[in-house]
Coordinates of C-alpha atoms in Angstrom, one line a residue:
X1 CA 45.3 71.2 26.6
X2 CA 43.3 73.8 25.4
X3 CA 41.2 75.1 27.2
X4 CA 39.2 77.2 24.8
X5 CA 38.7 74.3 22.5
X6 CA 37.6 71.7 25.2
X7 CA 34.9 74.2 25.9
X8 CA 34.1 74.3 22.6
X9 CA 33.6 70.9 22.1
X10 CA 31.8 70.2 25.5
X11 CA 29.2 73.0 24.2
X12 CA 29.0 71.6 21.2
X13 CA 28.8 67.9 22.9
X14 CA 26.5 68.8 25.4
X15 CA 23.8 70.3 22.4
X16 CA 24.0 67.2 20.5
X17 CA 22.6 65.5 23.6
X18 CA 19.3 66.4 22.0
X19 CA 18.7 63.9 19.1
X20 CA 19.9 61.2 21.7
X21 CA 17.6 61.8 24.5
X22 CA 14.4 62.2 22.1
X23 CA 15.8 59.1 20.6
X24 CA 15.8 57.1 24.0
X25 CA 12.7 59.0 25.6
X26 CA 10.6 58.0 22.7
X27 CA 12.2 53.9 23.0
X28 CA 11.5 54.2 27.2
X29 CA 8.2 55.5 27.1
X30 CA 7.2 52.5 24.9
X31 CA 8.7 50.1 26.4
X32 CA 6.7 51.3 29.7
X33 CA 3.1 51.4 28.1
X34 CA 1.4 48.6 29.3
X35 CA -0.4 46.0 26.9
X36 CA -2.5 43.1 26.6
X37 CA -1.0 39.3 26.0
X38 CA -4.0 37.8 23.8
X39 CA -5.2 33.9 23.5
X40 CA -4.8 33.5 26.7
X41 CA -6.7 30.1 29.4
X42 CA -7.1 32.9 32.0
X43 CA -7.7 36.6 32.5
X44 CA -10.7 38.4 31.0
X45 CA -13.0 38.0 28.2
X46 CA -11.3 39.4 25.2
X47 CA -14.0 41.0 22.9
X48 CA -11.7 40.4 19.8
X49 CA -12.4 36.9 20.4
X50 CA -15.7 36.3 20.9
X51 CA -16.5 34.4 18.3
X52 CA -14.0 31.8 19.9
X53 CA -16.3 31.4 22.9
X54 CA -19.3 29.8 20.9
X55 CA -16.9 27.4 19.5
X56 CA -16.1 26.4 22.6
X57 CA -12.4 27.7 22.5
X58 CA -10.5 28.2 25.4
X59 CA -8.1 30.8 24.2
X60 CA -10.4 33.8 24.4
X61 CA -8.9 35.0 27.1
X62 CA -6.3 38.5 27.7
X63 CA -4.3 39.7 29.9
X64 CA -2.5 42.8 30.9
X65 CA 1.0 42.6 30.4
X66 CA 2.7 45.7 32.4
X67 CA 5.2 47.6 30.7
X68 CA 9.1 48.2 31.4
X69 CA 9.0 49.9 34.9
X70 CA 12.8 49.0 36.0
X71 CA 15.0 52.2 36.9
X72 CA 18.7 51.7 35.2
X73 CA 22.4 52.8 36.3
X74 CA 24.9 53.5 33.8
X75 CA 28.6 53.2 34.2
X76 CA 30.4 54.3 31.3
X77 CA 34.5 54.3 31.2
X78 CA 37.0 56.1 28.9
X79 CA 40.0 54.5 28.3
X80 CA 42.5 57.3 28.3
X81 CA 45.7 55.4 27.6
X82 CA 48.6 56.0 25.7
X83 CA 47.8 54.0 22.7
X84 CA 44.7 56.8 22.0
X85 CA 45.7 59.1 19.3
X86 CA 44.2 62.5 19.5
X87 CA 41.5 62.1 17.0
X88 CA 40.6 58.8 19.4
X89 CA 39.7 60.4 22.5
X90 CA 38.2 63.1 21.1
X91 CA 35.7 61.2 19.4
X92 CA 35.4 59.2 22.9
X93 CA 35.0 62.4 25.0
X94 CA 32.7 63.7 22.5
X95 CA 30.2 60.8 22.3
X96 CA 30.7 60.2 25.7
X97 CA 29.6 63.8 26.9
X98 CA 26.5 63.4 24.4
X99 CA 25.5 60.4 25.6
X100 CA 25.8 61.0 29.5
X101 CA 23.7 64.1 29.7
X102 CA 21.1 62.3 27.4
X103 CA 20.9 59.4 30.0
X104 CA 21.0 61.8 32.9
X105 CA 18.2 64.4 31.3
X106 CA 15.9 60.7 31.2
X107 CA 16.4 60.4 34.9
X108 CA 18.9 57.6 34.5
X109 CA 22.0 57.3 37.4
X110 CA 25.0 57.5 35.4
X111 CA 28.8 57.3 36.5
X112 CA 31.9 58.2 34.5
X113 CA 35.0 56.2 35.0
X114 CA 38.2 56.6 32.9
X115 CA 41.2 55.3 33.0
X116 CA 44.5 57.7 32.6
X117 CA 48.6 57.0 33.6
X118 CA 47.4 53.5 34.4
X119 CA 44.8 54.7 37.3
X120 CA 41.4 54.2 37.2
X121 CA 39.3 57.3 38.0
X122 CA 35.9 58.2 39.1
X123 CA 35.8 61.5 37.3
X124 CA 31.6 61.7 37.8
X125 CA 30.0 59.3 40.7
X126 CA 26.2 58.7 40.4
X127 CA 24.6 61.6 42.3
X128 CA 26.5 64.2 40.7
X129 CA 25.4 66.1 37.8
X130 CA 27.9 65.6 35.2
X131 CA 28.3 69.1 33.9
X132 CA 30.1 70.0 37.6
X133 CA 32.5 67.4 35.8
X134 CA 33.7 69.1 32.6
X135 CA 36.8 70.1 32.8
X136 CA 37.8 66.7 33.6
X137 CA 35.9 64.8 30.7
X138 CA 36.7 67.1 27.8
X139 CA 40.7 67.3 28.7
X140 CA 42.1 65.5 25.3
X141 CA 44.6 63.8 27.8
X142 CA 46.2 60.6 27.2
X143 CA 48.9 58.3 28.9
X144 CA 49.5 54.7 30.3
X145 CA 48.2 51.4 29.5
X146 CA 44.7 50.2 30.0
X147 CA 44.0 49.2 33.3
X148 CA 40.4 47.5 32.6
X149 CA 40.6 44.9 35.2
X150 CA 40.6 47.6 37.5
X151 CA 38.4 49.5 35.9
X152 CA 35.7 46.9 35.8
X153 CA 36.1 45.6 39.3
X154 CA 35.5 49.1 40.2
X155 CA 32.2 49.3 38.4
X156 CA 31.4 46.5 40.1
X157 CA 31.4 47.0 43.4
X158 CA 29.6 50.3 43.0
X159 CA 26.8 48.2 41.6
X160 CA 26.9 45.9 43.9
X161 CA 24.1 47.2 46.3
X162 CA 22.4 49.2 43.8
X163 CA 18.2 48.6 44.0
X164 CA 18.3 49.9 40.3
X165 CA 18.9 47.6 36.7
X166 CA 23.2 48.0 36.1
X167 CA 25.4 47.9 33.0
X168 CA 28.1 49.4 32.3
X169 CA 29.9 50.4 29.0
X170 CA 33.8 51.0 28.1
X171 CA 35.1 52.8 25.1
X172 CA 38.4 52.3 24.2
X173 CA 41.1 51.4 21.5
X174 CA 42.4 47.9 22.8
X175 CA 42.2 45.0 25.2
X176 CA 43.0 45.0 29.1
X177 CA 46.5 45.6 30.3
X178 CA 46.2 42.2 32.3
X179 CA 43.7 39.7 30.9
X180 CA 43.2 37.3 33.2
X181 CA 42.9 39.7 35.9
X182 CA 40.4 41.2 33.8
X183 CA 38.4 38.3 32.8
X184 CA 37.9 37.1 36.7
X185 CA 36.4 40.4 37.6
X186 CA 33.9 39.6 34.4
X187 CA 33.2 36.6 35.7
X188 CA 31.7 38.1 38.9
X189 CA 29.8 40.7 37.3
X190 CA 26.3 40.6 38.0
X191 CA 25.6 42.7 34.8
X192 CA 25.6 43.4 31.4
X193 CA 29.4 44.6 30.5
X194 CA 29.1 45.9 27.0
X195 CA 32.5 47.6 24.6
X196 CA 32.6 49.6 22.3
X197 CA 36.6 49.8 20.6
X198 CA 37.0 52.8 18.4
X199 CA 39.3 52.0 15.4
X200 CA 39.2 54.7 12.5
X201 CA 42.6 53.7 11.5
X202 CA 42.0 49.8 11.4
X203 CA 45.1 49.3 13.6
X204 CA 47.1 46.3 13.7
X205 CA 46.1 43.6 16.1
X206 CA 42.6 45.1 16.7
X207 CA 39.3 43.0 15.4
X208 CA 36.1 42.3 16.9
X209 CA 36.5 38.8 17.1
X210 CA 39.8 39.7 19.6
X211 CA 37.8 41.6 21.6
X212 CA 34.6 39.7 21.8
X213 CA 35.9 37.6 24.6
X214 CA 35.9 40.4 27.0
X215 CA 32.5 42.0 26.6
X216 CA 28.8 40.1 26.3
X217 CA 28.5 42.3 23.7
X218 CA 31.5 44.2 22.0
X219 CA 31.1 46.7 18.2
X220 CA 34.1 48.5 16.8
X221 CA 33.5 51.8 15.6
X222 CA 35.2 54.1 12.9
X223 CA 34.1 57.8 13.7
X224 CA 32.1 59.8 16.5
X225 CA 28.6 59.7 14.7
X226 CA 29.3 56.0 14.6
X227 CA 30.0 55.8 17.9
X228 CA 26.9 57.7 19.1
X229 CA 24.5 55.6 17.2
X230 CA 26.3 52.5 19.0
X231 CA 26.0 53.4 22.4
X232 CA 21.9 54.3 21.2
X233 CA 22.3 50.9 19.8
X234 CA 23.4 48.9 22.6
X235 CA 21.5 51.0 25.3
X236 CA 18.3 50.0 23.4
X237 CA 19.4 46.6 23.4
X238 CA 19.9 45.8 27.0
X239 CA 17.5 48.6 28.0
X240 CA 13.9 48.1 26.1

């Protein structure tokens, strides 16, 4: 590949990382403000409802309901197999960059899996800033089938003993290599496993309803803005 152009486009990747994070930053910080649950039997007298208490209402009561304090982890995989056309895992690489370094600049744990010749790969473990990563996540590679069963059960057992909320999020072009391999590891996953298939082409034999089965939640995307608003989208979703 080219090397001058995969630094091109992790530059240009890594500055669009900025409308994401403010994105998310402003969705965390509310979601962690505390607030008050009102008409409530118990708690403290709420001065809103006052006039409640010389009806003789029971309601007139609040209390403090604390905000979203959990700490997340983020496994995200890129399928890398041979079925990706060019303009497919660029758009993957591209969002993908974007969206790790906006999750990492929040303070969030985030891994990066792919899968590539039918291995699965742990291009950037949690603990490792994902820049020290680059030249393996821009590359523009693609071979092989798509391993997700191995891919997932990976994911897995690094969340295993993790103290901190997990999900984890796969982007690729089709369904797993072996299915019901792939759907026993699901089955044992103690976390949200969300997929995101990038179509632009509206190839034959991909539809959301095909791959629904093998996600709790699964969009189809046409293009790389599409594809960042989406992983916003269902980060939001599980997140906040």
């Amino acid at each position: 590949p080219d090397g001058t152009a995969n630094s091109k486009r992790w530059n240009e990747a890594a500055s669009a990382r900025q409308t994401t994070a403010q994105l998310l930053q402003t969705q965390l910080e509310k979601s962690r403000r505390d607030s008050w649950k009102r008409g409530q039997r118990k708690g403290t007298i709420d001065s809103r409802r006052l006039h409640g208490v010389r009806s003789k209402q029971l309601n007139v009561m609040k209390q403090r309901d604390p905000g979203n304090k959990k700490k997340y982890a983020v496994i995200v995989v890129l399928d890398r197999s041979g079925s990706m056309s060019r303009s497919d895992i660029e758009i993957g690489e591209s969002a993908m960059v974007s969206y790790t370094l906006a999750m990492e600049d929040l303070g969030i744990d985030v891994c990066i899996l792919d899968m590539y010749n039918n291995n699965a790969r742990v291009i950037s473990p949690f603990g490792v800033g994902i820049e020290s990563a680059k030249g393996d996540i821009v590359t523009g590679e693609t071979g092989g089938g798509t391993p997700l069963h191995k891919m997932i059960e990976i994911a897995r057992k690094r969340m295993q003993n993790t103290n901190k909320h997990p999900m984890m999020i796969s982007i690729t072009d089709g369904q797993p290599d072996k299915e019901d391999e792939y759907l026993a590891q699901l089955e044992k996953c103690q976390m949200p496993v969300m997929g995101i298939t990038i179509n632009p082409h509206n190839k034959r034999g991909i539809s959301g309803q095909s791959q629904e089965m093998f996600y709790d939640i699964h969009t189809s995307v046409t293009s790389k803005d599409e594809l960042e608003q989406k992983l916003e989208q269902l980060t939001m979703q599980i997140m906040f």
